[in-house]
Short mmCIF file of C-alpha atoms in Angstrom, two decimals:
data_model
loop_
_atom_site.label_atom_id
_atom_site.label_comp_id
_atom_site.label_asym_id
_atom_site.label_seq_id
_atom_site.Cartn_x
_atom_site.Cartn_y
_atom_site.Cartn_z
CA UNK U 148 -24.35 33.86 -0.82
CA UNK U 149 -23.49 34.39 2.80
CA UNK U 150 -21.25 36.80 4.65
CA UNK U 151 -22.57 36.01 8.09
CA UNK U 152 -19.75 34.73 10.27
CA UNK U 153 -21.74 34.25 13.46
CA UNK U 154 -21.06 30.91 15.13
CA UNK U 155 -23.39 28.11 14.16
CA UNK U 156 -24.89 29.21 10.88
CA UNK U 157 -22.04 31.18 9.32
CA UNK U 158 -19.17 29.82 7.24
CA UNK U 159 -17.47 28.22 10.24
CA UNK U 160 -14.83 25.53 9.95
CA UNK U 161 -17.36 23.15 11.45
CA UNK U 162 -19.86 23.66 8.65
CA UNK U 163 -17.20 23.03 5.98
CA UNK U 164 -16.32 19.82 7.76
CA UNK U 165 -19.96 18.75 8.06
CA UNK U 166 -20.46 19.43 4.36
CA UNK U 167 -17.48 17.31 3.30
CA UNK U 168 -18.47 14.56 5.73
CA UNK U 169 -21.79 14.52 3.91
CA UNK U 170 -20.63 14.71 0.30
CA UNK U 171 -17.41 12.65 0.71
CA UNK U 172 -18.37 9.53 -1.26
CA UNK U 173 -19.78 11.41 -4.25
CA UNK U 174 -17.10 14.13 -4.15
CA UNK U 175 -14.36 11.51 -4.16
CA UNK U 176 -15.74 9.85 -7.31
CA UNK U 177 -15.51 13.18 -9.14
CA UNK U 178 -11.91 13.75 -8.02
CA UNK U 179 -10.26 10.82 -9.73
CA UNK U 180 -7.19 12.47 -11.24
CA UNK U 181 -4.47 14.81 -10.08
CA UNK U 182 -4.53 18.34 -11.43
CA UNK U 183 -1.83 18.96 -14.11
CA UNK U 184 -0.46 21.99 -12.21
CA UNK U 185 0.28 19.73 -9.22
CA UNK U 186 2.02 17.18 -11.43
CA UNK U 187 4.16 19.96 -12.91
CA UNK U 188 5.13 21.18 -9.42
CA UNK U 189 6.05 17.65 -8.34
CA UNK U 190 8.08 16.91 -11.48
CA UNK U 191 11.71 16.19 -10.53
CA UNK U 192 11.04 16.79 -6.84
CA UNK U 193 11.75 14.23 -4.14
CA UNK U 194 12.40 14.18 -0.42
CA UNK U 195 12.15 12.28 2.82
CA UNK U 196 8.71 13.50 3.93
CA UNK U 197 5.72 14.68 1.85
CA UNK U 198 2.63 16.36 3.30
CA UNK U 199 -0.80 16.91 1.72
CA UNK U 200 -2.91 19.45 3.67
CA UNK U 201 -6.59 19.00 2.81
CA UNK U 202 -5.87 15.65 1.16
CA UNK U 203 -9.50 14.73 0.35
CA UNK U 204 -9.49 11.31 -1.29
CA UNK U 205 -5.68 11.27 -1.42
CA UNK U 206 -5.22 11.73 -5.19
CA UNK U 207 -2.26 14.06 -4.60
CA UNK U 208 -1.00 12.23 -1.50
CA UNK U 209 -0.45 9.26 -3.84
CA UNK U 210 1.92 11.38 -5.96
CA UNK U 211 3.80 12.45 -2.81
CA UNK U 212 4.06 8.81 -1.69
CA UNK U 213 5.72 7.99 -5.03
CA UNK U 214 8.30 10.77 -4.65
CA UNK U 215 9.02 10.74 -0.92
CA UNK U 216 10.23 8.07 1.47
CA UNK U 217 7.10 8.75 3.51
CA UNK U 218 3.95 10.79 2.99
CA UNK U 219 1.13 12.04 5.21
CA UNK U 220 -2.31 13.27 4.20
CA UNK U 221 -4.37 15.35 6.64
CA UNK U 222 -7.97 16.48 6.29
CA UNK U 223 -10.63 18.06 8.49
CA UNK U 224 -13.31 15.61 7.35
CA UNK U 225 -13.27 12.09 8.74
CA UNK U 226 -15.44 10.82 5.88
CA UNK U 227 -12.99 12.20 3.30
CA UNK U 228 -10.17 10.41 5.17
CA UNK U 229 -12.18 7.19 4.96
CA UNK U 230 -12.38 7.55 1.16
CA UNK U 231 -8.59 8.15 1.07
CA UNK U 232 -7.93 5.04 3.12
CA UNK U 233 -10.13 2.91 0.88
CA UNK U 234 -8.64 4.32 -2.32
CA UNK U 235 -5.02 3.91 -1.13
CA UNK U 236 -5.68 0.28 -0.15
CA UNK U 237 -7.27 -0.45 -3.56
CA UNK U 238 -4.35 1.12 -5.42
CA UNK U 239 -1.56 -0.17 -3.20
CA UNK U 240 -0.31 3.19 -1.91
CA UNK U 241 1.28 3.39 1.52
CA UNK U 242 0.97 6.72 3.32
CA UNK U 243 -0.20 7.98 6.69
CA UNK U 244 -3.49 9.75 7.38
CA UNK U 245 -4.61 12.00 10.22
CA UNK U 246 -7.63 14.16 10.97
CA UNK U 247 -6.34 17.68 11.47
CA UNK U 248 -6.99 21.40 11.07
CA UNK U 249 -4.79 23.37 8.66
CA UNK U 250 -4.53 26.21 11.20
CA UNK U 251 -3.06 23.93 13.90
CA UNK U 252 -1.09 21.27 12.06
CA UNK U 253 -0.03 18.26 14.17
CA UNK U 254 3.30 18.09 12.31
CA UNK U 255 6.79 18.64 13.69
CA UNK U 256 8.86 21.73 12.87
CA UNK U 257 11.09 21.62 9.76
CA UNK U 258 9.98 18.07 8.97
CA UNK U 259 8.48 18.33 5.49
CA UNK U 260 10.38 18.45 2.21
CA UNK U 261 7.46 18.67 -0.23
CA UNK U 262 3.95 19.85 0.61
CA UNK U 263 0.79 20.48 -1.36
CA UNK U 264 -1.96 22.73 0.03
CA UNK U 265 -4.41 22.54 -2.84
CA UNK U 266 -7.94 23.97 -2.95
CA UNK U 267 -8.04 24.01 0.85
CA UNK U 268 -7.02 27.55 1.89
CA UNK U 269 -10.28 29.04 0.45
CA UNK U 270 -12.34 26.91 2.86
CA UNK U 271 -10.85 28.60 5.94
CA UNK U 272 -13.42 31.08 7.22
CA UNK U 273 -11.39 34.22 8.02
CA UNK U 274 -8.30 35.95 6.67
CA UNK U 275 -6.68 35.46 10.07
CA UNK U 276 -7.20 31.70 9.95
CA UNK U 277 -5.87 31.57 6.39
CA UNK U 278 -2.67 33.44 7.28
CA UNK U 279 -2.25 31.24 10.39
CA UNK U 280 -2.55 28.16 8.13
CA UNK U 281 0.16 29.60 5.83
CA UNK U 282 2.32 30.23 8.93
CA UNK U 283 1.80 26.60 9.94
CA UNK U 284 2.95 25.46 6.49
CA UNK U 285 6.07 27.63 6.89
CA UNK U 286 6.75 26.09 10.30
CA UNK U 287 6.62 22.46 9.13
CA UNK U 288 8.67 22.93 5.93
CA UNK U 289 12.39 22.14 6.07
CA UNK U 290 14.86 24.88 5.04
CA UNK U 291 15.03 23.49 1.51
CA UNK U 292 11.36 22.46 1.57
CA UNK U 293 8.90 23.67 -1.05
CA UNK U 294 5.12 23.73 -1.14
CA UNK U 295 2.44 24.42 -3.72
CA UNK U 296 -0.50 26.52 -2.50
CA UNK U 297 -3.61 26.90 -4.65
CA UNK U 298 -6.85 28.85 -4.35
CA UNK U 299 -9.87 29.46 -6.56
CA UNK U 300 -9.55 32.92 -8.07
CA UNK U 301 -11.63 35.84 -9.30
CA UNK U 302 -9.97 35.13 -12.68
CA UNK U 303 -12.23 32.10 -13.09
CA UNK U 304 -14.91 32.51 -15.79
CA UNK U 305 -17.72 31.82 -13.35
CA UNK U 306 -16.93 34.89 -11.22
CA UNK U 307 -17.50 38.49 -12.16
CA UNK U 308 -15.36 40.32 -9.60
CA UNK U 309 -11.99 42.06 -9.40
CA UNK U 310 -11.56 41.80 -5.65
CA UNK U 311 -11.60 38.75 -3.40
CA UNK U 312 -14.90 37.89 -1.70
CA UNK U 313 -16.63 35.34 0.54
CA UNK U 314 -19.32 33.14 -0.96
CA UNK U 315 -20.85 29.72 -0.77
CA UNK U 316 -20.81 27.31 -3.66
CA UNK U 317 -23.30 24.53 -3.97
CA UNK U 318 -22.33 20.87 -4.39
CA UNK U 319 -25.10 18.87 -6.02
CA UNK U 320 -25.51 15.34 -4.70
CA UNK U 321 -26.89 12.54 -6.89
CA UNK U 322 -30.65 13.00 -6.73
CA UNK U 323 -30.30 16.77 -7.01
CA UNK U 324 -29.93 17.84 -3.39
CA UNK U 325 -27.63 20.83 -2.99
CA UNK U 326 -25.11 21.22 -0.17
CA UNK U 327 -23.39 24.57 0.44
CA UNK U 328 -19.63 24.97 0.89
CA UNK U 329 -17.94 28.14 2.15
CA UNK U 330 -15.30 29.65 -0.10
CA UNK U 331 -13.14 32.73 0.00
CA UNK U 332 -12.48 33.53 -3.65
CA UNK U 333 -9.05 35.18 -3.94
CA UNK U 334 -8.05 37.91 -6.29
CA UNK U 335 -4.45 37.29 -7.43
CA UNK U 336 -2.95 40.34 -5.65
CA UNK U 337 -4.67 39.40 -2.42
CA UNK U 338 -3.35 35.81 -2.72
CA UNK U 339 0.19 37.15 -3.02
CA UNK U 340 -0.35 39.55 -0.11
CA UNK U 341 -1.62 36.80 2.23
CA UNK U 342 1.41 34.66 1.42
CA UNK U 343 3.73 37.60 1.99
CA UNK U 344 1.98 38.33 5.32
CA UNK U 345 2.83 34.79 6.49
CA UNK U 346 6.13 33.04 7.20
CA UNK U 347 6.25 31.92 3.57
CA UNK U 348 8.02 33.46 0.62
CA UNK U 349 6.64 33.22 -2.90
CA UNK U 350 9.11 31.57 -5.31
CA UNK U 351 6.79 31.28 -8.29
CA UNK U 352 3.24 32.37 -9.09
CA UNK U 353 0.74 31.71 -11.86
CA UNK U 354 -2.97 31.86 -12.58
CA UNK U 355 -4.06 28.71 -14.38
CA UNK U 356 -7.56 27.36 -15.10
CA UNK U 357 -9.04 30.05 -12.85
CA UNK U 358 -6.85 29.14 -9.85
CA UNK U 359 -3.96 30.97 -8.20
CA UNK U 360 -0.90 28.74 -7.77
CA UNK U 361 2.00 29.77 -5.57
CA UNK U 362 5.22 27.81 -5.14
CA UNK U 363 6.51 28.79 -1.71
CA UNK U 364 9.38 28.25 0.70
CA UNK U 365 9.90 29.27 4.32
CA UNK U 366 11.25 32.82 4.77
CA UNK P 125 -1.76 4.23 11.56
CA UNK P 126 1.77 2.86 11.67
CA UNK P 127 3.86 3.51 14.75
CA UNK P 128 6.56 5.34 12.76
CA UNK P 129 4.05 8.12 12.02
CA UNK P 130 5.11 9.43 15.45
CA UNK P 131 8.37 10.65 13.82
CA UNK P 132 6.28 13.13 11.82
CA UNK P 133 3.25 14.05 13.91
CA UNK P 134 3.08 15.96 17.19
CA UNK P 135 0.56 17.66 19.46
CA UNK P 136 -1.41 20.21 17.38
CA UNK P 137 -1.49 22.62 20.34
CA UNK P 138 2.07 22.87 21.65
CA UNK P 139 3.88 20.74 18.98
CA UNK P 140 5.48 18.44 21.57
CA UNK P 141 5.95 14.65 21.27
CA UNK P 142 3.04 12.25 21.47
CA UNK P 143 3.10 8.98 23.39
CA UNK P 144 1.26 6.00 21.93
CA UNK P 145 -1.04 3.70 23.86
CA UNK P 146 -2.31 1.07 21.42
CA UNK P 147 -5.35 -0.97 22.43
CA UNK P 148 -5.90 -2.79 19.13
CA UNK P 149 -3.32 -3.69 16.45
CA UNK P 150 -3.80 -5.41 13.11
CA UNK P 151 -1.14 -6.22 10.46
CA UNK P 152 1.40 -3.85 12.02
CA UNK P 153 -1.08 -0.98 12.20
CA UNK P 154 -2.67 0.59 15.25
CA UNK P 155 -6.45 0.43 14.78
CA UNK P 156 -7.55 1.80 18.13
CA UNK P 157 -5.70 3.63 20.87
CA UNK P 158 -4.68 7.04 22.09
CA UNK P 159 -1.88 9.53 21.58
CA UNK P 160 -1.02 11.64 24.62
CA UNK P 161 1.04 14.81 24.55
CA UNK P 162 4.13 14.43 26.76
CA UNK P 163 3.99 18.14 27.58
CA UNK P 164 0.37 19.26 28.04
CA UNK P 165 -1.15 15.81 28.67
CA UNK P 166 -3.92 16.25 26.08
CA UNK P 167 -5.14 12.90 24.74
CA UNK P 168 -6.03 12.27 21.09
CA UNK P 169 -8.04 9.21 20.03
CA UNK P 170 -7.08 6.76 17.26
CA UNK P 171 -10.22 5.26 15.72
CA UNK P 172 -10.54 3.05 12.62
CA UNK P 173 -6.77 3.35 12.20
CA UNK P 174 -6.82 7.14 11.80
CA UNK P 175 -5.65 9.45 14.62
CA UNK P 176 -7.89 12.42 15.39
CA UNK P 177 -5.35 15.20 15.91
CA UNK P 178 -7.83 18.07 15.85
CA UNK P 179 -7.48 20.57 18.69
CA UNK P 180 -9.85 19.32 21.44
CA UNK P 181 -12.28 22.25 21.01
CA UNK P 182 -12.86 21.19 17.39
CA UNK P 183 -13.20 17.49 18.09
CA UNK P 184 -16.92 17.40 18.77
CA UNK P 185 -17.90 20.19 16.41
CA UNK P 186 -20.67 19.84 13.83
CA UNK P 187 -21.05 16.15 13.08
CA UNK P 188 -22.73 15.46 9.73
#
């Protein structure tokens, strides 16, 4: 557990990136399939441009590429992007990739018709940076655009808390070495409040498999 | 990256257009080059076919 946010050894964006750079190859192998909640959100949706923020190995960017004329996956970790590039080449998917920060998206205003922002928001180190990232999502979505935002929740069996909290969760590499990842675990009311505090409006909300899922549109 | 990605991406700082300078191309993709913001002049590298569009102060942070 850590709640120290001092630069360098706290849960900074840099340490989350360094962790994913380190665990990318192994992490990618354990993230083979899309989550069912994301498939449900994408059902019957299509558009010109799809965006996956925190794309990891691209398992959801692939679904966007199938439904949109063009798709883009962005991630903070260069090593994760390398796994996405390899996987998309192997599977014959054609989408763009860029290294980027969710709180300063290099994407044009009103450009995106469908976005997924899955299991990425909880890695941002402060509430301010999380709300800024939600504002960025609002900025890039078109008027009719919709996005799915997900976050690990206090409703998950592994947590015994009613209110949101900061923690670090260990990833175990083959061989047994543990690598820490920063997480903000959201309580459902807090998740809704952060979305309402941003330029997004909640269209639909559910807690499923211990995660909060919000379908959102720009205000 | 493909050149038409420029229709979607922009400068992460001021959200203005980026200008491409490709130094290496392969099969219609830009492998190496730079993207320069037409407004603030900030330059973003393209390496191994993937543009690094992090804000400059995050670019060198915490390598693995």
